[in-house]
CSV table of C-alpha atoms in Angstrom, one decimal:
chain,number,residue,atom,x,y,z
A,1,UNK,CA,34.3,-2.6,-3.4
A,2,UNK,CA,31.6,-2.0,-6.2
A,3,UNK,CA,31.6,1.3,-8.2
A,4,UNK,CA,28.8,2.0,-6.2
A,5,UNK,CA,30.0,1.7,-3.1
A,6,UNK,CA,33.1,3.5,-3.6
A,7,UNK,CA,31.1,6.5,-4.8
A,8,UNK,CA,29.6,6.1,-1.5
A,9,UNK,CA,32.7,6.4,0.4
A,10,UNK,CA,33.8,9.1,-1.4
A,11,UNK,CA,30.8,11.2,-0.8
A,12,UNK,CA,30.9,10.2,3.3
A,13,UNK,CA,34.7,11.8,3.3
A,14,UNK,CA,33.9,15.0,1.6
A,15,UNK,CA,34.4,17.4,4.5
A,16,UNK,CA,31.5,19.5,2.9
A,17,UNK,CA,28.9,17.2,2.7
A,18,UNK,CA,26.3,17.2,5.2
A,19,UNK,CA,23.8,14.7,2.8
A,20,UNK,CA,23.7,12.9,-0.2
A,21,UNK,CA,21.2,11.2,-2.5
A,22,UNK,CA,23.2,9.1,-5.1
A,23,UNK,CA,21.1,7.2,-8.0
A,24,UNK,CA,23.6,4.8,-10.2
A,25,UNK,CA,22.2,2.4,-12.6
A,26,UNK,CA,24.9,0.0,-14.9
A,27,UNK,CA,22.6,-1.6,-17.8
A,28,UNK,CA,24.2,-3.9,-20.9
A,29,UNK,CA,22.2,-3.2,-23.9
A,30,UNK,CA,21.9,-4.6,-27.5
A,31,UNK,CA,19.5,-3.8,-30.7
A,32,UNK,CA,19.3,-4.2,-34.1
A,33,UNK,CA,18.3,-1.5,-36.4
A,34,UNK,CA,16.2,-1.1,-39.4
A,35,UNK,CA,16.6,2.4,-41.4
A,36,UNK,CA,14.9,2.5,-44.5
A,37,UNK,CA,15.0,-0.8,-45.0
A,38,UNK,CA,18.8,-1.3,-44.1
A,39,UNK,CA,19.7,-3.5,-41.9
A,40,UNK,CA,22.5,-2.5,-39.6
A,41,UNK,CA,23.7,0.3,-41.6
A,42,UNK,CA,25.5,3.5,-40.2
A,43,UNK,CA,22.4,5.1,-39.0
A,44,UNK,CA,21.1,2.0,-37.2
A,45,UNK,CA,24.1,-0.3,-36.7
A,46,UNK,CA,24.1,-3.6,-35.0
A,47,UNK,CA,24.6,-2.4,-31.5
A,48,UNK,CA,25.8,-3.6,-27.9
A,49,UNK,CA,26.3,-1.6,-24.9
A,50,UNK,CA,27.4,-0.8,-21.3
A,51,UNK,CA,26.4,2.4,-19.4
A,52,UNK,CA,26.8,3.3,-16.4
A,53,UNK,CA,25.1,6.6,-15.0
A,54,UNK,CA,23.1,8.4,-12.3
A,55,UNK,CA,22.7,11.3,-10.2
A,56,UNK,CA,23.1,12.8,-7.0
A,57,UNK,CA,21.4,15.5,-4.8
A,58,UNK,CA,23.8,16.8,-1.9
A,59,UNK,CA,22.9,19.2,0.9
A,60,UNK,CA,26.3,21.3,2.1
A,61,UNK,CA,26.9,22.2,5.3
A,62,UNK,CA,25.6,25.7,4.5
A,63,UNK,CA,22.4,24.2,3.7
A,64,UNK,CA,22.5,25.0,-0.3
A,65,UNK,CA,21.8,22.1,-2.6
A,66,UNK,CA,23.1,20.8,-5.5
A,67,UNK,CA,22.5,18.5,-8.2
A,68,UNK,CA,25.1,16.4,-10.6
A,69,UNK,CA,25.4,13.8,-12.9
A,70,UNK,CA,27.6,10.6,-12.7
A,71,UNK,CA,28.8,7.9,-15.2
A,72,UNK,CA,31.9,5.5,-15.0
A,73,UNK,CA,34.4,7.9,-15.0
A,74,UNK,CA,33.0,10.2,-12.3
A,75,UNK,CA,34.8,8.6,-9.3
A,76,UNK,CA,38.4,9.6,-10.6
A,77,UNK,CA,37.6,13.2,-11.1
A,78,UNK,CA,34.4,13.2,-8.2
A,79,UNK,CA,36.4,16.5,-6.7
A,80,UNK,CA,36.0,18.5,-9.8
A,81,UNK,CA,32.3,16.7,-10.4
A,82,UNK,CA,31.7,18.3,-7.3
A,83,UNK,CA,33.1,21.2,-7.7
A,84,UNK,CA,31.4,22.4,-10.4
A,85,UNK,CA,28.0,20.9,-8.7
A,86,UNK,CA,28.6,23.8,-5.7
A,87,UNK,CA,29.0,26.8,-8.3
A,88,UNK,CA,25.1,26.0,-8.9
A,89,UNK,CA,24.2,25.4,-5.4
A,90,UNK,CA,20.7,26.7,-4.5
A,91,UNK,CA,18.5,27.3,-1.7
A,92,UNK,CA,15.5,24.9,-1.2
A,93,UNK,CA,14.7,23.9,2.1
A,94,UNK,CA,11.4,21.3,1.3
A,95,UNK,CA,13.6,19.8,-1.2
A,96,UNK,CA,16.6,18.8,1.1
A,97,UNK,CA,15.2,15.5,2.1
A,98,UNK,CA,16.9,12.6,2.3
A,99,UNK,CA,15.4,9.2,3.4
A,100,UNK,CA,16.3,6.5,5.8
A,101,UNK,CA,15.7,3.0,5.7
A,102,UNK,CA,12.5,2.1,4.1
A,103,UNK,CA,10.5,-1.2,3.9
A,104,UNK,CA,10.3,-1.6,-0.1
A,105,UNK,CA,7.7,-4.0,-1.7
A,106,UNK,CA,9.5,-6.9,-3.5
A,107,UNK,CA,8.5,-6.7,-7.2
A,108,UNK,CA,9.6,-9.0,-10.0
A,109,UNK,CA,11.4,-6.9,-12.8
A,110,UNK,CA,13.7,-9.3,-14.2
A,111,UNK,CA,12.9,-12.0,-16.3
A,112,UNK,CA,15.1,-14.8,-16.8
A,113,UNK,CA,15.0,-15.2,-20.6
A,114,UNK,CA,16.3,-11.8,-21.3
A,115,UNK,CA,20.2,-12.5,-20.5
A,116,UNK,CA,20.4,-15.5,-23.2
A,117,UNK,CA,19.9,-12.7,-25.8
A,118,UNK,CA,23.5,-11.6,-25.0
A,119,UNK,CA,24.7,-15.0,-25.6
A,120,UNK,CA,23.2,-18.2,-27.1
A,121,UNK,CA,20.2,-17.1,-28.3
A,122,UNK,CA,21.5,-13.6,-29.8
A,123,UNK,CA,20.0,-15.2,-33.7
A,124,UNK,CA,16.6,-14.0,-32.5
A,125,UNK,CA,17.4,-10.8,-32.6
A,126,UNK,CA,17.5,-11.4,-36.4
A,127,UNK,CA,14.6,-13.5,-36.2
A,128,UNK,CA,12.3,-10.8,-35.4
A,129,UNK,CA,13.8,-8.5,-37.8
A,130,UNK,CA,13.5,-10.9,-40.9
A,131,UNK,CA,9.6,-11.3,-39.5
A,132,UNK,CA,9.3,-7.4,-39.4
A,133,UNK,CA,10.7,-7.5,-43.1
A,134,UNK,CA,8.1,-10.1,-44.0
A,135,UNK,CA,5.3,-7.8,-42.5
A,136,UNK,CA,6.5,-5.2,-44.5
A,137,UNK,CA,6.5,-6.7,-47.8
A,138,UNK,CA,2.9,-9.0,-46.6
A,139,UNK,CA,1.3,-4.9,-46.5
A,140,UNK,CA,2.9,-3.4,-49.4
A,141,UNK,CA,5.5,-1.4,-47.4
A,142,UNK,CA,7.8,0.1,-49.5
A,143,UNK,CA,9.7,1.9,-46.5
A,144,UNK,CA,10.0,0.0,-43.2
A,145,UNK,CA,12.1,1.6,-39.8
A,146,UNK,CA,11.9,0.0,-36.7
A,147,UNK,CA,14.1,-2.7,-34.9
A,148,UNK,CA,14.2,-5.1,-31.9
A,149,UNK,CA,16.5,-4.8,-28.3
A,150,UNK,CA,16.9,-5.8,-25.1
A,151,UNK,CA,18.7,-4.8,-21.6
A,152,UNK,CA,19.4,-5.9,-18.4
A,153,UNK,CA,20.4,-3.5,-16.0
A,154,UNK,CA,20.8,-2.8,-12.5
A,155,UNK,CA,19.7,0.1,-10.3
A,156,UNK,CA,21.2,1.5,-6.6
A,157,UNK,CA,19.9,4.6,-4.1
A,158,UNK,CA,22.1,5.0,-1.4
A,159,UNK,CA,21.5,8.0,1.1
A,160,UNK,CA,23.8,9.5,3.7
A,161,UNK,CA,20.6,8.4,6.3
A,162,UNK,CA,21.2,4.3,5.8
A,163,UNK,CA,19.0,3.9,2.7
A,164,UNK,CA,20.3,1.7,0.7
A,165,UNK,CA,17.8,0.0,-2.5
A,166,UNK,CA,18.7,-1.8,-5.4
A,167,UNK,CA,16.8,-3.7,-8.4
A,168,UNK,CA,17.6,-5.2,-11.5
A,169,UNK,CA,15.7,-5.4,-14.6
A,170,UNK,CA,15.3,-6.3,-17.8
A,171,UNK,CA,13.5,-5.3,-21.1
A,172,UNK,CA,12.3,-6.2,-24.6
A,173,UNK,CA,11.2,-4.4,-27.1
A,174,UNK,CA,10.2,-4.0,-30.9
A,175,UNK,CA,8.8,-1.7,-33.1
A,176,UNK,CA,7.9,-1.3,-37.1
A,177,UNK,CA,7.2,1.5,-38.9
A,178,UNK,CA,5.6,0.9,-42.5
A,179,UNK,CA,6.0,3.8,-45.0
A,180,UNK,CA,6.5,6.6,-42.7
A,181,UNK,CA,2.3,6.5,-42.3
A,182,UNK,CA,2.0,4.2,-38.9
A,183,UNK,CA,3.7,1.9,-36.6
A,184,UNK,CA,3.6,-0.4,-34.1
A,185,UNK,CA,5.3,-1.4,-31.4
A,186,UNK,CA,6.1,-2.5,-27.9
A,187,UNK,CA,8.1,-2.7,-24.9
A,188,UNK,CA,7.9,-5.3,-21.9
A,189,UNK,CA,10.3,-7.0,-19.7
A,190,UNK,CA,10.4,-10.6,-21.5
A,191,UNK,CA,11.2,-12.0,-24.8
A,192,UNK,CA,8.4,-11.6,-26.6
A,193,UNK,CA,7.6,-14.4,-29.3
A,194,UNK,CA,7.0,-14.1,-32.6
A,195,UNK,CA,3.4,-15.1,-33.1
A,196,UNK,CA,2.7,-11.9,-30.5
A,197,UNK,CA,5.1,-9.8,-32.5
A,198,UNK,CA,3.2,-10.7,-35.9
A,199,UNK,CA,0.2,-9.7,-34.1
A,200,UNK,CA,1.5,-6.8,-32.7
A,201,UNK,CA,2.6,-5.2,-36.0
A,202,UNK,CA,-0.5,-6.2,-37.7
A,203,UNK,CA,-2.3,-3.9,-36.0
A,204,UNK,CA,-0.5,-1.0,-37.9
A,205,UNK,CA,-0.2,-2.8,-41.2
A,206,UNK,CA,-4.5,-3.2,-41.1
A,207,UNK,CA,-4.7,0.4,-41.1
A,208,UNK,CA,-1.9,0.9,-43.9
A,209,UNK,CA,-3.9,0.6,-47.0
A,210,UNK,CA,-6.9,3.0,-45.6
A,211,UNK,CA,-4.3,5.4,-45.1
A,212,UNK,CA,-3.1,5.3,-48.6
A,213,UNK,CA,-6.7,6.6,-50.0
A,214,UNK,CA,-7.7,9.5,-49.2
A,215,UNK,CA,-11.2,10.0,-48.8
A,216,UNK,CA,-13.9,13.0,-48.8
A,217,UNK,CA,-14.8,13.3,-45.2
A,218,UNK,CA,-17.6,15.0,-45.3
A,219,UNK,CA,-19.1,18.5,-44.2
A,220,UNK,CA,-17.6,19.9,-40.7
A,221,UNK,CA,-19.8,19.4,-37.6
A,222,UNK,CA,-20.2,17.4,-34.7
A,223,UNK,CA,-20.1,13.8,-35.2
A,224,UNK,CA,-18.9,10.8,-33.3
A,225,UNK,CA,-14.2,10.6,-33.2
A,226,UNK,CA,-12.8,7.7,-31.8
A,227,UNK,CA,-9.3,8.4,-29.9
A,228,UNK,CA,-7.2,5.5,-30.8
A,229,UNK,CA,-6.0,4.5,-27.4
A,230,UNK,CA,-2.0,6.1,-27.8
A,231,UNK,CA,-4.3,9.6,-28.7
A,232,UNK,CA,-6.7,9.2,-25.7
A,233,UNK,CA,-4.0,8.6,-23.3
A,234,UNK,CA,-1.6,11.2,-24.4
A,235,UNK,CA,-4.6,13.5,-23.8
A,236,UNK,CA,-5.3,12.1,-20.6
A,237,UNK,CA,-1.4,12.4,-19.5
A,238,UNK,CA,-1.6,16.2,-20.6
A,239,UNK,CA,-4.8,17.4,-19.0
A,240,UNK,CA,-5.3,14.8,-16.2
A,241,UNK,CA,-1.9,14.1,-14.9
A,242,UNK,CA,-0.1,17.3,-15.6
A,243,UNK,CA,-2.8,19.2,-13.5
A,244,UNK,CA,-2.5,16.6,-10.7
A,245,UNK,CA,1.1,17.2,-9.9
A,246,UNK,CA,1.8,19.0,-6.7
A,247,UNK,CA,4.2,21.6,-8.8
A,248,UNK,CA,1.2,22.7,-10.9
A,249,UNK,CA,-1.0,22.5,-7.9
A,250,UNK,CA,0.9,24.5,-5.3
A,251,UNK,CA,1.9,27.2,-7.9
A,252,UNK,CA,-2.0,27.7,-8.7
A,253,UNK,CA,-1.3,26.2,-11.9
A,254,UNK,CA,-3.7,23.6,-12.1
A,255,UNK,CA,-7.6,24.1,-12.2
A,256,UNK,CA,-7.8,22.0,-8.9
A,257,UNK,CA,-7.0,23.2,-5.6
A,258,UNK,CA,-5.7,21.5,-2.4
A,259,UNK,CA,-9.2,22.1,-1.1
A,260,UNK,CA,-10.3,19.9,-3.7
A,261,UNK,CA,-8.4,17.0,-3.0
A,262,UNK,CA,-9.6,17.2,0.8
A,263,UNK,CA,-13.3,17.4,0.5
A,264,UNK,CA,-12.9,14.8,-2.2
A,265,UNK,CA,-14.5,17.5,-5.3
A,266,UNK,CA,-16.4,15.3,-8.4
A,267,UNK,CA,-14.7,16.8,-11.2
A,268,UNK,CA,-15.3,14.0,-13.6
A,269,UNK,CA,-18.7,11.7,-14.3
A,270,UNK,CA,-19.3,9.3,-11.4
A,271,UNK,CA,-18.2,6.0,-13.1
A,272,UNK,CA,-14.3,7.3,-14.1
A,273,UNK,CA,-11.8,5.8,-11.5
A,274,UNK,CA,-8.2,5.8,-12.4
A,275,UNK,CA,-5.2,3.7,-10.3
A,276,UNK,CA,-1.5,3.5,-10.5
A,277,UNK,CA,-0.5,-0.5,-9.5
A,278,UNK,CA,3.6,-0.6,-9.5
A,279,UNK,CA,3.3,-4.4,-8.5
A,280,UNK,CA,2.2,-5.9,-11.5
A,281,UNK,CA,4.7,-8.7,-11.5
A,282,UNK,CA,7.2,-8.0,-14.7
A,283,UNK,CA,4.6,-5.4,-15.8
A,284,UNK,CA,6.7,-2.4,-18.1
A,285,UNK,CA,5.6,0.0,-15.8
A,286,UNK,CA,6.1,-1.8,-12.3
A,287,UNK,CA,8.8,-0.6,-9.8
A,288,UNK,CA,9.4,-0.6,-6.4
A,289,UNK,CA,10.4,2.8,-5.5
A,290,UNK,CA,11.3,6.3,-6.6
A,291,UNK,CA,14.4,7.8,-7.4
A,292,UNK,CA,14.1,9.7,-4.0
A,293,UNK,CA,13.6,6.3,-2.4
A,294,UNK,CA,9.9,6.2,-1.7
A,295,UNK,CA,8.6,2.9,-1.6
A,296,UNK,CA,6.0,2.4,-4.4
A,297,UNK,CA,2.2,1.3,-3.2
A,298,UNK,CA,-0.7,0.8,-5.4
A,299,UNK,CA,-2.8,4.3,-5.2
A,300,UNK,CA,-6.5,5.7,-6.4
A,301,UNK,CA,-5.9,9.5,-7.6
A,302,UNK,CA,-9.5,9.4,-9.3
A,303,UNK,CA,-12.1,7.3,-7.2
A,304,UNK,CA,-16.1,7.5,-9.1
A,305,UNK,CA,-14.7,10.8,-10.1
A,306,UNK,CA,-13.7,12.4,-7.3
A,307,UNK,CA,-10.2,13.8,-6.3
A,308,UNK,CA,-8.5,11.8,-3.7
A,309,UNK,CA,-4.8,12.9,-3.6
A,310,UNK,CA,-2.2,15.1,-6.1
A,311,UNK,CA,0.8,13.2,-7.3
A,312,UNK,CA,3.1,14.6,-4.7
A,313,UNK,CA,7.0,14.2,-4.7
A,314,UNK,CA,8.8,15.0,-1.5
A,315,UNK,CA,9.1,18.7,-1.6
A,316,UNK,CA,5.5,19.3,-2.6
A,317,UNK,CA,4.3,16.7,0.1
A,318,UNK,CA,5.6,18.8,2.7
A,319,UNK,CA,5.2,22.4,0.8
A,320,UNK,CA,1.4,21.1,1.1
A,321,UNK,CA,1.5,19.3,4.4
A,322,UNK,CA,0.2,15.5,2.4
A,323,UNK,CA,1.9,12.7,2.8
A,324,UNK,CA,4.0,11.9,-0.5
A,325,UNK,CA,2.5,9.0,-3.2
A,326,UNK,CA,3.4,7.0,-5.9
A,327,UNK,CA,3.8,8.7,-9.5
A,328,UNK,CA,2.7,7.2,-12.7
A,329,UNK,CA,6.0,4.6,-13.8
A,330,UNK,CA,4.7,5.1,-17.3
A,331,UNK,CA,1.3,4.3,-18.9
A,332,UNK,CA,1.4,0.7,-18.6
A,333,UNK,CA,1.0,1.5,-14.8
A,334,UNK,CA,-2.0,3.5,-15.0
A,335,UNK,CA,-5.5,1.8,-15.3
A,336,UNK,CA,-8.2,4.0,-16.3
A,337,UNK,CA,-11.7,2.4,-15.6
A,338,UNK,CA,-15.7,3.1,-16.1
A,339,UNK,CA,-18.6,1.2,-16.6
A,340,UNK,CA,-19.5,2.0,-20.4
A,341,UNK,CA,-16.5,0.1,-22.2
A,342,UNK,CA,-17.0,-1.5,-25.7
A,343,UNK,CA,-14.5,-3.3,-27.7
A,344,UNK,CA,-13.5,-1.5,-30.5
A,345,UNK,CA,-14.6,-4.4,-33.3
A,346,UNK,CA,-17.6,-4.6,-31.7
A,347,UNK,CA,-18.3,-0.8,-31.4
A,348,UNK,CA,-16.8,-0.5,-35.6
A,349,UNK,CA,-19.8,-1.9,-36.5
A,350,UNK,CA,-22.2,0.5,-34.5
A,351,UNK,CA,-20.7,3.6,-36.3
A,352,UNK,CA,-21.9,5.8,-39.5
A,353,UNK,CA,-20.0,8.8,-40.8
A,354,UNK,CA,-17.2,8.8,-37.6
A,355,UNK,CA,-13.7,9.3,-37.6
A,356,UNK,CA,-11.2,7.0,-35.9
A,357,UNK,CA,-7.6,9.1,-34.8
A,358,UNK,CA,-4.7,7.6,-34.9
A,359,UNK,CA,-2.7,10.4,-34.2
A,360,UNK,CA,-2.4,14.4,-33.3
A,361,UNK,CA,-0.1,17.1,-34.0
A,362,UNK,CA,0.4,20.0,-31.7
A,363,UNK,CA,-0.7,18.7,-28.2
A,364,UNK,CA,2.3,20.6,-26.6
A,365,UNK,CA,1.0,23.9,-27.7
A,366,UNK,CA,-2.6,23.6,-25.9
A,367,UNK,CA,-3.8,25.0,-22.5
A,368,UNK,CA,-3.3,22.8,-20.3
A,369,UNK,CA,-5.1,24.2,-17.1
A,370,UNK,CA,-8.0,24.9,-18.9
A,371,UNK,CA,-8.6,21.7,-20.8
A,372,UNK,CA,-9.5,23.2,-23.7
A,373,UNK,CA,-7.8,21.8,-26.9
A,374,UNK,CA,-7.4,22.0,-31.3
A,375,UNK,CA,-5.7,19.2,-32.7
A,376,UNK,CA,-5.0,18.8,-35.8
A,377,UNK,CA,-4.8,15.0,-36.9
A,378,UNK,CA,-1.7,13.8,-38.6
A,379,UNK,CA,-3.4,10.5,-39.0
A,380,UNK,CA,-6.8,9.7,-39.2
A,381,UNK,CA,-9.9,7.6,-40.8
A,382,UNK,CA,-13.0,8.1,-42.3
A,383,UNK,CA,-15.7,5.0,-40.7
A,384,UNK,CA,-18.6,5.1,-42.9
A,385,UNK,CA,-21.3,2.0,-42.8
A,386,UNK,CA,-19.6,0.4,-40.0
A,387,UNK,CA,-16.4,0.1,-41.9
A,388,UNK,CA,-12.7,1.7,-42.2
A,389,UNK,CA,-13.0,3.9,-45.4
A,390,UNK,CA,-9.9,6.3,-46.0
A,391,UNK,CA,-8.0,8.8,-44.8
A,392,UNK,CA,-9.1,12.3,-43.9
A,393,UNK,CA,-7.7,15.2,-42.7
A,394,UNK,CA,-9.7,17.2,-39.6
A,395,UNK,CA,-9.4,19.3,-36.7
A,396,UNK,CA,-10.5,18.5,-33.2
A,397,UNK,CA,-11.8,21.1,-31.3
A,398,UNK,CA,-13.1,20.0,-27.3
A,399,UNK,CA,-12.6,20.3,-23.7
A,400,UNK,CA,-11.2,17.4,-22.0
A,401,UNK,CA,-12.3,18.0,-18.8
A,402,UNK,CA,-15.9,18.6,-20.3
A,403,UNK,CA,-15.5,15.2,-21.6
A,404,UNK,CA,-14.7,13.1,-18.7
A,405,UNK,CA,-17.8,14.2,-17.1
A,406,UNK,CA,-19.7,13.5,-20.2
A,407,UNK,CA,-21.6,10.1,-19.8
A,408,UNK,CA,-22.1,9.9,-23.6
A,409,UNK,CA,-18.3,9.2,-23.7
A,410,UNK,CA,-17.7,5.6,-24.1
A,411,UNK,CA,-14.1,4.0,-23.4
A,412,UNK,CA,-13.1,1.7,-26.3
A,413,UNK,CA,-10.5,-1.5,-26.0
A,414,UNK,CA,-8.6,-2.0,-28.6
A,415,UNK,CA,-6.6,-5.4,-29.4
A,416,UNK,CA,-2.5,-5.0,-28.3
A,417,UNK,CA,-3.2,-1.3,-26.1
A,418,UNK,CA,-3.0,-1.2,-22.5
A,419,UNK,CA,-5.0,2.0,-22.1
A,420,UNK,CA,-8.4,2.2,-23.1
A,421,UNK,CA,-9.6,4.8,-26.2
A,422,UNK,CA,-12.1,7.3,-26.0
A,423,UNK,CA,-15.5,7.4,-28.1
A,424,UNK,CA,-16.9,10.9,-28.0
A,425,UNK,CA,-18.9,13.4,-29.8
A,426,UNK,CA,-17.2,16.3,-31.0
A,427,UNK,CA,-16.9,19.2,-33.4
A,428,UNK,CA,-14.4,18.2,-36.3
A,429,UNK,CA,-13.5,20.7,-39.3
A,430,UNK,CA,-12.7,18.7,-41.9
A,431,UNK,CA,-10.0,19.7,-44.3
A,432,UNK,CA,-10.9,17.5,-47.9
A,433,UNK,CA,-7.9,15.5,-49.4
A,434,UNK,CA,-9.6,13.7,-51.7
């Protein structure tokens, strides 16, 4: 029998037990590390992996709940796991579901290139870290962190109702930071090759030497700020999908109501749809279900910009008497769509006295129900005559909400992002460095 399995067993002899969820995922990984420029030193070692670990939900036969954590060891002492689970049991009625069988979407998630890292083609691992090394030194970098690593892993969800899923998948990923200023990076499910790498972390090391002079920015006011796209969509993932979530919604902690969602409300300008596709074969953000076991389907949550469903889990599916959906896997799942898109090079040249943001500070701290948000910008640039200038320091000060109804808002793609950027007018305080 598999570790897996045998957990299983265990958990259909416990006298106790009148259901289980179990979620168990055993994953080999491997990296190499750059820390200040080191390579494989003590605080980013040359590194290889296995894990095994997981979760489980268990309804007793009293009807309290309780929730654990497993790894490879759990099985020997799954009495005292147990145990110790119970002294925490809790009383939750909508969340004590536990699926049957379920007909699951086939995705791809594994690609077949991955598993030679482990063995004969391990070197590349060095490979890209000599070319993040050469990036460095191409943009003056006197600091470089970053690093390159892979997995392959596989997944199971067994329930005490017959459901039984498993996948297995694999990732890639890389990432340079130059100077403690920017970085770059990403993470997919295939070997990525070095000519995409190089172009990858060029992206960062273009913006390097802007960031090095500081710049007047200016008088304070409204003026055009371009949200790089990692800014826009962190914004979008505070405001957007933190309010649709059937927690926030059900606890009247969200500006929508469930009223809302059924007579389909236009919150948002009539252009702005926004989808979750899981079954984008070998996409980073694909998957074919949820840790409770709920098959994954492609879903609209924003359709012309109108409401069409919350992002409902089990227990707020039934709390609200919806049927449940399929969460955001991460952004790379998420397409947000309008009809004013303009590529960023071509939009650069359009632009006089903006400022492009790289990156805020402080996003945790903001209202979220209300919208409303002041951001300070860790990183951002001066665009002056339809160029990058310098770096300035400013303060963002906006309503998102207000925003995504705005039709002067323009989404911007930019080379290497999945997510679009924002182009928006708004009231910046600018703080002079220079």
């Amino acid at each position: 029998m598999s570790y897996v399995d045998e957990l299983q067993a265990a958990f259909e002899r416990h006298a106790e037990i009148a259901d289980y969820r179990i979620n168990l995922a055993e994953r080999r990984s491997l990296g190499v590390g750059i820390r200040d420029n080191d390579v494989g030193s003590v605080y980013s070692p040359f590194s290889f992996s296995q894990s095994t670990g997981g979760g489980f939900l268990v309804q007793w036969r009293n009807g309290l709940l309780s929730r654990g954590n497993l790894d490879g060891n759990s099985l020997a002492i799954l009495e005292q796991v147990l145990s110790n689970a119970r002294q925490a049991a809790y009383d939750d009625p909508d969340a004590a579901q536990f699926l049957g069988p379920q007909p699951v979407h086939e995705v791809s998630l594994f690609a077949h290139d991955v598993p030679q890292l482990f063995e004969e083609r391990s070197p590349y691992l060095l490979d890209v870290v000599t070319e993040l090394q050469t990036l460095a030194q191409r943009y003056g970098a006197k600091t470089l962190n970053g690093g390159v690593g892979a997995s392959v892993g596989t997944s199971w969800l067994r329930t005490s109702q017959g459901l039984g899923l498993s996948t297995t998948s694999t990732s890639f990923s890389f990432s340079a930071s130059f100077d403690g200023l920017i970085g770059e990076g990403k993470s997919q499910r295939m070997i990525a090759p070095l000519t995409e790498i190089q172009e990858q972390i060029t992206y960062a090391g273009d913006y390097l030497q802007h960031l090095r002079a500081p710049m007047d920015g200016g008088s304070s006011g409204t003026r055009i700020v371009v949200l790089h796209p990692d800014v826009a969509y962190s914004l979008f993932s505070f405001y957007v999908w933190g309010n649709l979530g059937g927690s926030a919604i059900y606890h009247g902690q969200s500006p929508f109501r469930i009223e809302d969602f059924r007579l389909g409300q236009q919150v948002f300008r009539d252009d702005l749809t926004v989808r979750v596709d899981p079954w984008q074969p070998l996409g980073p953000g694909s998957f074919m279900y949820t840790s409770e076991g709920l098959p994954s389907a492609p879903v609209t949550y924003i359709d012309r910009g109108r409401l069409t469903q919350p992002v409902l889990d089990l227990k707020y599916a039934r709390r609200l008497a919806l049927a449940p959906t399929t969460p955001p896997g991460s952004e790379q799942s998420v397409l947000i769509e309008a009809g004013d898109v303009s590529d960023w090079e071509m939009l650069l040249g359009e632009l006089d006295d903006a400022i492009l943001v790289l990156s805020v500070l402080g996003l945790h701290t903001q209202d979220r129900t209300s919208g409303n948000y002041s951001l300070s910008t860790s990183q951002a640039l001066l665009v002056r005559d339809g160029q990058v200038r310098g770096r300035v320091k400013a303060t963002l000060n906006g309503n998102l909400f207000d925003q995504l109804r705005d039709t002067r808002v323009r989404l911007v793609r930019f080379k290497g992002q999945h997510s679009p950027g924002f182009a928006l007018p708004l009231t910046v305080t600018i703080e002079q460095t220079a």
